[in-house]
mmCIF file with all atom_site columns, C-alpha atoms in Angstrom:
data_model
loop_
_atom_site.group_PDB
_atom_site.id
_atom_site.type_symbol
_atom_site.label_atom_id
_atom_site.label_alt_id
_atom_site.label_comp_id
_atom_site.label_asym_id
_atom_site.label_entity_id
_atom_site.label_seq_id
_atom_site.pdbx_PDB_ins_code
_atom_site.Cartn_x
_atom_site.Cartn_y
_atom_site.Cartn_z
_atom_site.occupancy
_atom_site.B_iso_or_equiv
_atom_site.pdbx_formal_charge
_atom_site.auth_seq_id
_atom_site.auth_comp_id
_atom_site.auth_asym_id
_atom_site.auth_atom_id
_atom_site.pdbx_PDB_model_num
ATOM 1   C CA . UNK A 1 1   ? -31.081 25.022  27.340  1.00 0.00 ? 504 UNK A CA 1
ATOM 2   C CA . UNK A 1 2   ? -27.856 23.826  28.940  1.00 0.00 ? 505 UNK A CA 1
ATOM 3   C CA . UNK A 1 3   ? -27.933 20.436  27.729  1.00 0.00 ? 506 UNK A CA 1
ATOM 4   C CA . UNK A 1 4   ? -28.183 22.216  24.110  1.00 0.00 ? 507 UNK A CA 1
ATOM 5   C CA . UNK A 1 5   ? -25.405 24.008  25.025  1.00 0.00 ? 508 UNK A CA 1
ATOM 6   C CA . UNK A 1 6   ? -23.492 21.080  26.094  1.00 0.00 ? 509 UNK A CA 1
ATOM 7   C CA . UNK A 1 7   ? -24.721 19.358  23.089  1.00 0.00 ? 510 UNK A CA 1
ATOM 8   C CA . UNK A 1 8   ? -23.514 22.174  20.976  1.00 0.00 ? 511 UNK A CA 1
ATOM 9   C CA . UNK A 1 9   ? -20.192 22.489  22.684  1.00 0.00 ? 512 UNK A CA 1
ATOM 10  C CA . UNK A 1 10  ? -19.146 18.492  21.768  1.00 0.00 ? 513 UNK A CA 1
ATOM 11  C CA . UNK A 1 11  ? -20.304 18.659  18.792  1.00 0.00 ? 514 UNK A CA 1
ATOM 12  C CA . UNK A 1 12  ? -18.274 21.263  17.658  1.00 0.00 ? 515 UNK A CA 1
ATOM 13  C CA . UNK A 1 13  ? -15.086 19.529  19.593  1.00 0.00 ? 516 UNK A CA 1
ATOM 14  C CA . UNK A 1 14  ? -15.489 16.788  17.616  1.00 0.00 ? 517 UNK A CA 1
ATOM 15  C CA . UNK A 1 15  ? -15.711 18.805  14.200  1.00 0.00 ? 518 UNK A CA 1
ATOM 16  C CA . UNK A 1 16  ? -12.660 20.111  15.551  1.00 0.00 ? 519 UNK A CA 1
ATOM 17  C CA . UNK A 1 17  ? -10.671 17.051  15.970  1.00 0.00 ? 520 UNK A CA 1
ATOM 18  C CA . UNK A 1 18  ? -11.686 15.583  12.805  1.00 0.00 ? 521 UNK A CA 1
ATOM 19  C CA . UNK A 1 19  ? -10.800 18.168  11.074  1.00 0.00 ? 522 UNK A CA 1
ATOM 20  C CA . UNK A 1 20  ? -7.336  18.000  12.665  1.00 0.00 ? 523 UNK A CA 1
ATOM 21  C CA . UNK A 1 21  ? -7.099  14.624  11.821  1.00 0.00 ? 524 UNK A CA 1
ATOM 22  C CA . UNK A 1 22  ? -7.939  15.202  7.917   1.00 0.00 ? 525 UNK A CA 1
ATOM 23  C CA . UNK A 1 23  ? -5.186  18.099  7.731   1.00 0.00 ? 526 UNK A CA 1
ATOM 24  C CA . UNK A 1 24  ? -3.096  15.537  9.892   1.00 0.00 ? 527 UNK A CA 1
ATOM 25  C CA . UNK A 1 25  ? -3.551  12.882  6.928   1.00 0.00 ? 528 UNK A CA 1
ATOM 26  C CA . UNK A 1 26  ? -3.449  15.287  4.314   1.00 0.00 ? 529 UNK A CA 1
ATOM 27  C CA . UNK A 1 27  ? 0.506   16.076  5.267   1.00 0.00 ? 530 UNK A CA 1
ATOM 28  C CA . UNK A 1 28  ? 0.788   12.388  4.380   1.00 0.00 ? 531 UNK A CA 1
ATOM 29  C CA . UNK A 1 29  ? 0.891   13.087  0.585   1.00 0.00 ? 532 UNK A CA 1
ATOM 30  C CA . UNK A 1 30  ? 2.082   10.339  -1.849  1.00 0.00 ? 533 UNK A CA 1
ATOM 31  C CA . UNK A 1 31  ? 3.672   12.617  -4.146  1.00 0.00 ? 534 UNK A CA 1
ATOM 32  C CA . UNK A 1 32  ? 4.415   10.185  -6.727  1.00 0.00 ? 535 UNK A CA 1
ATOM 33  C CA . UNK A 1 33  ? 3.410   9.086   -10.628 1.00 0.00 ? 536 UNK A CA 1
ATOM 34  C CA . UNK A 1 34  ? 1.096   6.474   -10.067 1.00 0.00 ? 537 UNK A CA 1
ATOM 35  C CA . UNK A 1 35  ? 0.726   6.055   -13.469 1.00 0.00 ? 538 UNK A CA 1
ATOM 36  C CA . UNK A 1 36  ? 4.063   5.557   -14.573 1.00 0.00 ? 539 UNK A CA 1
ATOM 37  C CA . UNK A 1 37  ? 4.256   2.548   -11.852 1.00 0.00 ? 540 UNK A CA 1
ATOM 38  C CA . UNK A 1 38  ? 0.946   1.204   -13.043 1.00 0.00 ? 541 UNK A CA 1
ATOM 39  C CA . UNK A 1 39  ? 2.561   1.660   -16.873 1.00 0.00 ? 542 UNK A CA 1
ATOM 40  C CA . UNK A 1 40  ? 5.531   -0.365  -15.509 1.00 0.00 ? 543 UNK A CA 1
ATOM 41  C CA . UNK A 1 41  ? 3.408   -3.228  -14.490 1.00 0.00 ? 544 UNK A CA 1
ATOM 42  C CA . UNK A 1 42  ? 1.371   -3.561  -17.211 1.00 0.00 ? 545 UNK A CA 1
ATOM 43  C CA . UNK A 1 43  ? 4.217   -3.995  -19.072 1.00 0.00 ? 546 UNK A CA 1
ATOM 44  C CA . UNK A 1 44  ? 5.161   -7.089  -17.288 1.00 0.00 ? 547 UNK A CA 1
ATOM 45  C CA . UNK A 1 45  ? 1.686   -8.171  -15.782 1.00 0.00 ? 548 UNK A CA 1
ATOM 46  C CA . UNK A 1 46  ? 1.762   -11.362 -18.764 1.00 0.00 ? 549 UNK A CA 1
ATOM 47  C CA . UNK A 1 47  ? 5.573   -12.359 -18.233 1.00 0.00 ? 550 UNK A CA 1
ATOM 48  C CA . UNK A 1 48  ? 5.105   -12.463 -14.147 1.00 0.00 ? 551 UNK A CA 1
ATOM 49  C CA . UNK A 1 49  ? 1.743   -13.891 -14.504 1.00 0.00 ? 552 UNK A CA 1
ATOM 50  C CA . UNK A 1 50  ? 2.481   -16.631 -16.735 1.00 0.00 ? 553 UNK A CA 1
ATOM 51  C CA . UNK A 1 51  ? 5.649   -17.687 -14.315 1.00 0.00 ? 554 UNK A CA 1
ATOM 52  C CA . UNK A 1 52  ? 2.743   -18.435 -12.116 1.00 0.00 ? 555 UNK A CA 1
ATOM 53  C CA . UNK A 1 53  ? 1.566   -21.987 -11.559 1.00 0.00 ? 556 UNK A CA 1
ATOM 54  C CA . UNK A 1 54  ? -0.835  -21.446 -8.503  1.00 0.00 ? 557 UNK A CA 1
ATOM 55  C CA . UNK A 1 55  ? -3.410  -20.025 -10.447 1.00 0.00 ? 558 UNK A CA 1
ATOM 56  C CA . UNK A 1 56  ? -5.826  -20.366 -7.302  1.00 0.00 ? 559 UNK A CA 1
ATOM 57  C CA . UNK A 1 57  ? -4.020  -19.098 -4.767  1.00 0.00 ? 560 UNK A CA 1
ATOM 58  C CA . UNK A 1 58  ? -4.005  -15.592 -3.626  1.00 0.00 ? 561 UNK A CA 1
ATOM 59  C CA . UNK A 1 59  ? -2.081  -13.579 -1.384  1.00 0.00 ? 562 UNK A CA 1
ATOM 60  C CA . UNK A 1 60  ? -3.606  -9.846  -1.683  1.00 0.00 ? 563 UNK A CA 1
ATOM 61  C CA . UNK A 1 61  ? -6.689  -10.838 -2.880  1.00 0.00 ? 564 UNK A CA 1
ATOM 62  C CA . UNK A 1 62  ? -8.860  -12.090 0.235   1.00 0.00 ? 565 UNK A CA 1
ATOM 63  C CA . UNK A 1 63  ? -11.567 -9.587  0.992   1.00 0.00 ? 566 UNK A CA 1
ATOM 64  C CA . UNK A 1 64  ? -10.212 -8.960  4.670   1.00 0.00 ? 567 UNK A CA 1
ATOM 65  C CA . UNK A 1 65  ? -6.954  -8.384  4.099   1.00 0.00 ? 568 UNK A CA 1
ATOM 66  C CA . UNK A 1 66  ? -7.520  -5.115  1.666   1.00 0.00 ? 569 UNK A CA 1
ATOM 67  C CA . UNK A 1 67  ? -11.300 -4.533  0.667   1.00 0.00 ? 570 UNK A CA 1
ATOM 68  C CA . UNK A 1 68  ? -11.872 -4.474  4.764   1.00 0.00 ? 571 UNK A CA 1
ATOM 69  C CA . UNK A 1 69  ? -9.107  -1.646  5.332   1.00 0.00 ? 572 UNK A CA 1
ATOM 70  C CA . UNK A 1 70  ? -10.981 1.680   7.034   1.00 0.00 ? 573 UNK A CA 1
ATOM 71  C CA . UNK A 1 71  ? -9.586  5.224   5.444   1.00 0.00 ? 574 UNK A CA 1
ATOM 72  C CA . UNK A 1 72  ? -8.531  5.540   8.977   1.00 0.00 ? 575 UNK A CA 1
ATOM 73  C CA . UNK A 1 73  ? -5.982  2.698   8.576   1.00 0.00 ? 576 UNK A CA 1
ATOM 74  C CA . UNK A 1 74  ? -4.872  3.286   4.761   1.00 0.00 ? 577 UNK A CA 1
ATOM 75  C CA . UNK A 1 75  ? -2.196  4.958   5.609   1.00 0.00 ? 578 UNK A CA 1
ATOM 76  C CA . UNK A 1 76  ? -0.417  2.285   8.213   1.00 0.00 ? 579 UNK A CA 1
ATOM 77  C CA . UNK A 1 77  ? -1.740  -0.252  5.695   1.00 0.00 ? 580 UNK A CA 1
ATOM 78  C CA . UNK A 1 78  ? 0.019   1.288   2.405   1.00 0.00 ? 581 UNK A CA 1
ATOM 79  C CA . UNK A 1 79  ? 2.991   1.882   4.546   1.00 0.00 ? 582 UNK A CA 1
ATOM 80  C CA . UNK A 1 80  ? 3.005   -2.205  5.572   1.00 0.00 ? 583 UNK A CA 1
ATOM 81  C CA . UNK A 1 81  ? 2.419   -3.223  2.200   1.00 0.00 ? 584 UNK A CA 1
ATOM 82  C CA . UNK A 1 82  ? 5.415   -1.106  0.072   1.00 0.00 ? 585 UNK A CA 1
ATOM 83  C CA . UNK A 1 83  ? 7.768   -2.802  3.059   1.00 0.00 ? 586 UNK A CA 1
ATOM 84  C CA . UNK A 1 84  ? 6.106   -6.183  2.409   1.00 0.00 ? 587 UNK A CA 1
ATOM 85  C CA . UNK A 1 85  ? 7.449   -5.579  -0.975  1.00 0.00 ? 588 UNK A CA 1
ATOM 86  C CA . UNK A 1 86  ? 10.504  -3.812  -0.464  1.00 0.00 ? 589 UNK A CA 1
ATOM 87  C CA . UNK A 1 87  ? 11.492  -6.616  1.835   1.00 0.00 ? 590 UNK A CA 1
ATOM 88  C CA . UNK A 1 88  ? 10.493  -9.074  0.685   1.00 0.00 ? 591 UNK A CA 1
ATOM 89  C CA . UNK A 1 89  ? 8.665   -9.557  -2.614  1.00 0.00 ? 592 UNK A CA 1
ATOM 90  C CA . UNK A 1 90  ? 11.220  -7.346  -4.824  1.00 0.00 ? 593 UNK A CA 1
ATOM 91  C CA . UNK A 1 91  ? 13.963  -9.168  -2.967  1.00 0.00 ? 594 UNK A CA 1
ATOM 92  C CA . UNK A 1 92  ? 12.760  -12.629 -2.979  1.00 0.00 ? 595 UNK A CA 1
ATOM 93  C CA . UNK A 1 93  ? 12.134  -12.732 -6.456  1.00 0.00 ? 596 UNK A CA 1
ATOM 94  C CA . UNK A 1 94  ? 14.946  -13.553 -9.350  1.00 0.00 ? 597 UNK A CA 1
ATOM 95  C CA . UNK A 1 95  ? 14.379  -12.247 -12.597 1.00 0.00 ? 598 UNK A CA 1
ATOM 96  C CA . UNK A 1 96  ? 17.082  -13.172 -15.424 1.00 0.00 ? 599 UNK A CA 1
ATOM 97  C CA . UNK A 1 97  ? 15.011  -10.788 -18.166 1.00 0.00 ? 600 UNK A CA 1
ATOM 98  C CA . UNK A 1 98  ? 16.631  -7.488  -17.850 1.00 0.00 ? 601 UNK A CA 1
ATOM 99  C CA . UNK A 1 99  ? 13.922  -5.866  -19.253 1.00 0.00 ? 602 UNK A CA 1
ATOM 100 C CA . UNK A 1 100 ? 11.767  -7.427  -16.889 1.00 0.00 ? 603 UNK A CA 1
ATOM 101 C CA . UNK A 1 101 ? 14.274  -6.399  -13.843 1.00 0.00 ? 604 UNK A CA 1
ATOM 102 C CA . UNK A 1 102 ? 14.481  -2.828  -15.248 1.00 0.00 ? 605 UNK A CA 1
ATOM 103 C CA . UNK A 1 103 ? 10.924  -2.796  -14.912 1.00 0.00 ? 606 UNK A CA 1
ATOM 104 C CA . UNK A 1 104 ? 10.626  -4.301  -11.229 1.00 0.00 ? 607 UNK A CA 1
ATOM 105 C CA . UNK A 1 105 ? 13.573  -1.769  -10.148 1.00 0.00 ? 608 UNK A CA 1
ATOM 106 C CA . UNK A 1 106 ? 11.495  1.061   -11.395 1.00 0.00 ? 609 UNK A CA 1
ATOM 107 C CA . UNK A 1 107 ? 8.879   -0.053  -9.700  1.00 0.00 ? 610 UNK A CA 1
ATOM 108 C CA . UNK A 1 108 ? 10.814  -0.903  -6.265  1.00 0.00 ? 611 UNK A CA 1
ATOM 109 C CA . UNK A 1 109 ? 12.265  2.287   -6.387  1.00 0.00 ? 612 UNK A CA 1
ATOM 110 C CA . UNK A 1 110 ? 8.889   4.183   -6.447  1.00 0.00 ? 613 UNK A CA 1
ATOM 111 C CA . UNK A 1 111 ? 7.747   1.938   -3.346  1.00 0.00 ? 614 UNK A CA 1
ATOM 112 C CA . UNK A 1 112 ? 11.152  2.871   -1.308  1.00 0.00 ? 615 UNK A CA 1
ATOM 113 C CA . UNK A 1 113 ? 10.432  6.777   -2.265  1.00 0.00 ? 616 UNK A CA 1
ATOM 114 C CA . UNK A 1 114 ? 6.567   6.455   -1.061  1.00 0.00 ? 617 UNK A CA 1
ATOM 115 C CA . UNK A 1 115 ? 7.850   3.785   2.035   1.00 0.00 ? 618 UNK A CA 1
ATOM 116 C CA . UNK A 1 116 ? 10.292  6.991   2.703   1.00 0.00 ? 619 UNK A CA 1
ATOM 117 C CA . UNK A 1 117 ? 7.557   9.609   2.767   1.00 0.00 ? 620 UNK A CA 1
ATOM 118 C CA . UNK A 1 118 ? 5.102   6.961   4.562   1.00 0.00 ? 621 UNK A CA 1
ATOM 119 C CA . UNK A 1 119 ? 7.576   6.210   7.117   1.00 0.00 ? 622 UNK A CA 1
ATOM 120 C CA . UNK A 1 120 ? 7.887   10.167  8.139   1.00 0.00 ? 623 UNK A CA 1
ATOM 121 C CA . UNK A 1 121 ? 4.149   10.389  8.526   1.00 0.00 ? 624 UNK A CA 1
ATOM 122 C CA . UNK A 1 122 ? 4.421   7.822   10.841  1.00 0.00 ? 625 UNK A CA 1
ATOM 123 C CA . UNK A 1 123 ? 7.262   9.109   12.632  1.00 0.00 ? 626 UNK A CA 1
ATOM 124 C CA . UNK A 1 124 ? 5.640   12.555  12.952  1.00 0.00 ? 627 UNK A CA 1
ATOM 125 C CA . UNK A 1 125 ? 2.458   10.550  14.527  1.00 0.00 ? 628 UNK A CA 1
ATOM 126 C CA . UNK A 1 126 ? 0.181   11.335  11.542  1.00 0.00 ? 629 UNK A CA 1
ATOM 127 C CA . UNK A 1 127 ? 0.277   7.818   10.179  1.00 0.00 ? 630 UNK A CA 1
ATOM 128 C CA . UNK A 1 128 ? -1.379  5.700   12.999  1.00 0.00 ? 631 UNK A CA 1
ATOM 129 C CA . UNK A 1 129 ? -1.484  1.679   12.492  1.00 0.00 ? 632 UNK A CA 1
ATOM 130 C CA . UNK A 1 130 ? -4.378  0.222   14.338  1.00 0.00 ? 633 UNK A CA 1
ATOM 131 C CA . UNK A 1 131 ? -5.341  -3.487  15.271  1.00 0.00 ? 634 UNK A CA 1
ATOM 132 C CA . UNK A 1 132 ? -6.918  -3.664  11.871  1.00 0.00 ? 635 UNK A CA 1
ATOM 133 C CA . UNK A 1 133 ? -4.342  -3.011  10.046  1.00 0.00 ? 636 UNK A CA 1
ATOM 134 C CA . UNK A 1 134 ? -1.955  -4.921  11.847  1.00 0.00 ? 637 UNK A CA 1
ATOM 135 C CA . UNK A 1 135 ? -4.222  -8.116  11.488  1.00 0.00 ? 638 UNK A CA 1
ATOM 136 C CA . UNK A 1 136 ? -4.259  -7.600  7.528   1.00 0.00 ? 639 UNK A CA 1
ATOM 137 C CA . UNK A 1 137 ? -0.680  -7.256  7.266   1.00 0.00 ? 640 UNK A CA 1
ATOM 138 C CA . UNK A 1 138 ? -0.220  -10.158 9.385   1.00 0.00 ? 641 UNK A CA 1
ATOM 139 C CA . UNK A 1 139 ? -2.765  -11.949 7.018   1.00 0.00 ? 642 UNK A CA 1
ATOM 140 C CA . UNK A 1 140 ? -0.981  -11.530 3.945   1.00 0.00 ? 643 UNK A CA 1
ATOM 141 C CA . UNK A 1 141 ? 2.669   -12.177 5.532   1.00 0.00 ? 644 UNK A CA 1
ATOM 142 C CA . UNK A 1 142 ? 1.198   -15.422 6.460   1.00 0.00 ? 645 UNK A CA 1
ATOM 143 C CA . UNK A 1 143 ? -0.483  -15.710 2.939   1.00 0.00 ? 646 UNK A CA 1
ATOM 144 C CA . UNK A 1 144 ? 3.106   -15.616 1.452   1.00 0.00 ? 647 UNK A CA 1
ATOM 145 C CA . UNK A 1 145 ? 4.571   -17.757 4.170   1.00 0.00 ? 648 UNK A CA 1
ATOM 146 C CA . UNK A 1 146 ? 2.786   -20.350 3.014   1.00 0.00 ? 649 UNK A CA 1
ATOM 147 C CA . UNK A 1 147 ? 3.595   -20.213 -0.198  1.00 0.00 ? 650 UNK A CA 1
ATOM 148 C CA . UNK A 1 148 ? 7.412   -21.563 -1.311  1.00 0.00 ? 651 UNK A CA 1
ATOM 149 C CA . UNK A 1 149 ? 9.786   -18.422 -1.626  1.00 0.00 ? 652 UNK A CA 1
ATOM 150 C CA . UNK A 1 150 ? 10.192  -17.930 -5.260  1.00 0.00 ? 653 UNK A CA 1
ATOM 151 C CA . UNK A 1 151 ? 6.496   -18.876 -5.755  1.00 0.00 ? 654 UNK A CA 1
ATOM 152 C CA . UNK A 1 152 ? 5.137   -16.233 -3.359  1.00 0.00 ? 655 UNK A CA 1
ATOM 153 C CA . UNK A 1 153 ? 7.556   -13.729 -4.676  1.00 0.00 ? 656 UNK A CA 1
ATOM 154 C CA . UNK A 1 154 ? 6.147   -14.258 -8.499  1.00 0.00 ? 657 UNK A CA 1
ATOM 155 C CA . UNK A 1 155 ? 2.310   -14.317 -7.200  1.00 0.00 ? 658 UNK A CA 1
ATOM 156 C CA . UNK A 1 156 ? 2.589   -11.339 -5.217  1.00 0.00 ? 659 UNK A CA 1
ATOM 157 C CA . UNK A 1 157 ? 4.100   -9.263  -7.987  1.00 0.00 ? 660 UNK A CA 1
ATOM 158 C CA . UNK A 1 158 ? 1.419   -10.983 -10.335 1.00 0.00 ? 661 UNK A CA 1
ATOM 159 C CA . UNK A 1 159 ? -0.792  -9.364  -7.787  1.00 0.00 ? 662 UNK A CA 1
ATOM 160 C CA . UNK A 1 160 ? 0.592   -6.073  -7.233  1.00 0.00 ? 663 UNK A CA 1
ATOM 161 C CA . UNK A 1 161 ? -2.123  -4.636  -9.965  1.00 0.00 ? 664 UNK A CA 1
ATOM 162 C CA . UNK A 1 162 ? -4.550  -5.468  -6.937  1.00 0.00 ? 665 UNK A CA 1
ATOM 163 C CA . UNK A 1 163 ? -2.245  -2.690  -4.775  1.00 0.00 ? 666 UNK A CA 1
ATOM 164 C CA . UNK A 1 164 ? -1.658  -0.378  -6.909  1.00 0.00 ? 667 UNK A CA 1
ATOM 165 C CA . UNK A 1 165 ? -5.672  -0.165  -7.710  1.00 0.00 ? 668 UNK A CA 1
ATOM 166 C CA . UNK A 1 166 ? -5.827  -0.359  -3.778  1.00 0.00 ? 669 UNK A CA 1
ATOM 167 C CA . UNK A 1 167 ? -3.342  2.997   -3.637  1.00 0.00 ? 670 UNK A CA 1
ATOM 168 C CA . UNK A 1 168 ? -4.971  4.719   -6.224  1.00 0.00 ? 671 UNK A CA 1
ATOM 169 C CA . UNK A 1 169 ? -8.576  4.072   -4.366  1.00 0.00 ? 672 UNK A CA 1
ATOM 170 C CA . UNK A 1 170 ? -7.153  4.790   -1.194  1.00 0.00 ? 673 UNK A CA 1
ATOM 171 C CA . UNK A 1 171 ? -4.684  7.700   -2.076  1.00 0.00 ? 674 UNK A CA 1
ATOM 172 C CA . UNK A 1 172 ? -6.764  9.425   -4.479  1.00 0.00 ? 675 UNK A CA 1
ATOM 173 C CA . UNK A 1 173 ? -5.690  13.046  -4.748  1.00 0.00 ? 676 UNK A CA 1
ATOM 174 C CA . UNK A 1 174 ? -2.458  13.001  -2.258  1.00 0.00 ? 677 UNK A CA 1
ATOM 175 C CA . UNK A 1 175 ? -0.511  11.282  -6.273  1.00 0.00 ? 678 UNK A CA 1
ATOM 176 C CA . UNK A 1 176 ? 0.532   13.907  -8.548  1.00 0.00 ? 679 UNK A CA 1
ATOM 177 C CA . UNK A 1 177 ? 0.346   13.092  -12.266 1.00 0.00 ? 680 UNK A CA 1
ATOM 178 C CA . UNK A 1 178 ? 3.741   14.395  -13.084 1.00 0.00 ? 681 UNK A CA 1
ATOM 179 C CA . UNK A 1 179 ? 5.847   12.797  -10.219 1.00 0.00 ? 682 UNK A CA 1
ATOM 180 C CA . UNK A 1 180 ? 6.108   16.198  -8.720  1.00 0.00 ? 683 UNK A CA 1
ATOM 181 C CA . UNK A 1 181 ? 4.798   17.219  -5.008  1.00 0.00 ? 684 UNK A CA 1
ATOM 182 C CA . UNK A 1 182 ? 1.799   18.566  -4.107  1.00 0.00 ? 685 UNK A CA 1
#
């Protein structure tokens, strides 16, 4: 009878703290128009794509750099990824096609208003980055490293279909439809 007890005590300690830890991650809302990002790419997908002469050579694509990524980590991982591109991707790469560039600024500024919320989660403790994570993001730094500049920068943003399916699968209902908050 006491071990049931006991049994029945951790049990619903645990409950508890998971269910802390889901409101926790819930407060972590990506209150953005993923489709109008997604619309953005699509409308450059062939120009970037075609600039791309390493047709078999990835950078997001291995399966344990994204595909591997636990819920538990999404959030760190998301928040590593819009600084990959922030930093470097949007800032490596030179576009002379201003409709093109209009495109990629829409886009970059989405990432820096999601990086912004991201980066308050993980200020506030409710974004934690784990060895997993870490390792990924190290994996697809090194991915791009080894990759000339201007070449990385055009297959990553070739690629970035492969994150933004990754957010949506990963972030699916903390984005609002009509950019608003949640």
């Amino acid at each position: 009878m006491k071990a049931r007890c006991v049994s029945l005590c951790l049990l619903g300690t645990m409950l508890f703290l998971c269910s802390a830890h889901a409101r926790g991650l819930r407060r972590c809302l990506i209150s953005i128009d993923m489709h109008r990002i997604e619309e953005s790419f699509r409308g450059i997908k062939k120009a970037i794509q075609a600039k791309d002469t390493m047709q078999n050579v990835t950078i997001l694509s291995p399966s344990e750099s994204l595909h591997s990524i636990k819920p538990l980590d999404a959030c760190c991982m998301t928040k590593n990824l819009l600084a990959f591109y922030v930093d470097r991707v949007f800032k490596d790469h030179q576009e002379l096609d201003p409709q093109i560039l209009r495109k990629i600024s829409s886009i970059a500024n989405s990432f820096l208003y999601m990086q912004k919320t991201l980066q308050q989660c993980h200020e506030q403790r409710l974004c934690h980055c784990r060895q997993e994570a870490t390792n990924a993001t190290r994996i697809i730094h090194d991915n791009y490293d080894q990759l000339e500049v201007r070449s990385a920068a055009i297959k990553s943003l070739g690629e970035l279909d492969i994150f933004l399916a990754w957010i949506d699968k990963n972030h699916q209902g903390t984005s609002d439809a009509s950019g608003q908050g949640t």
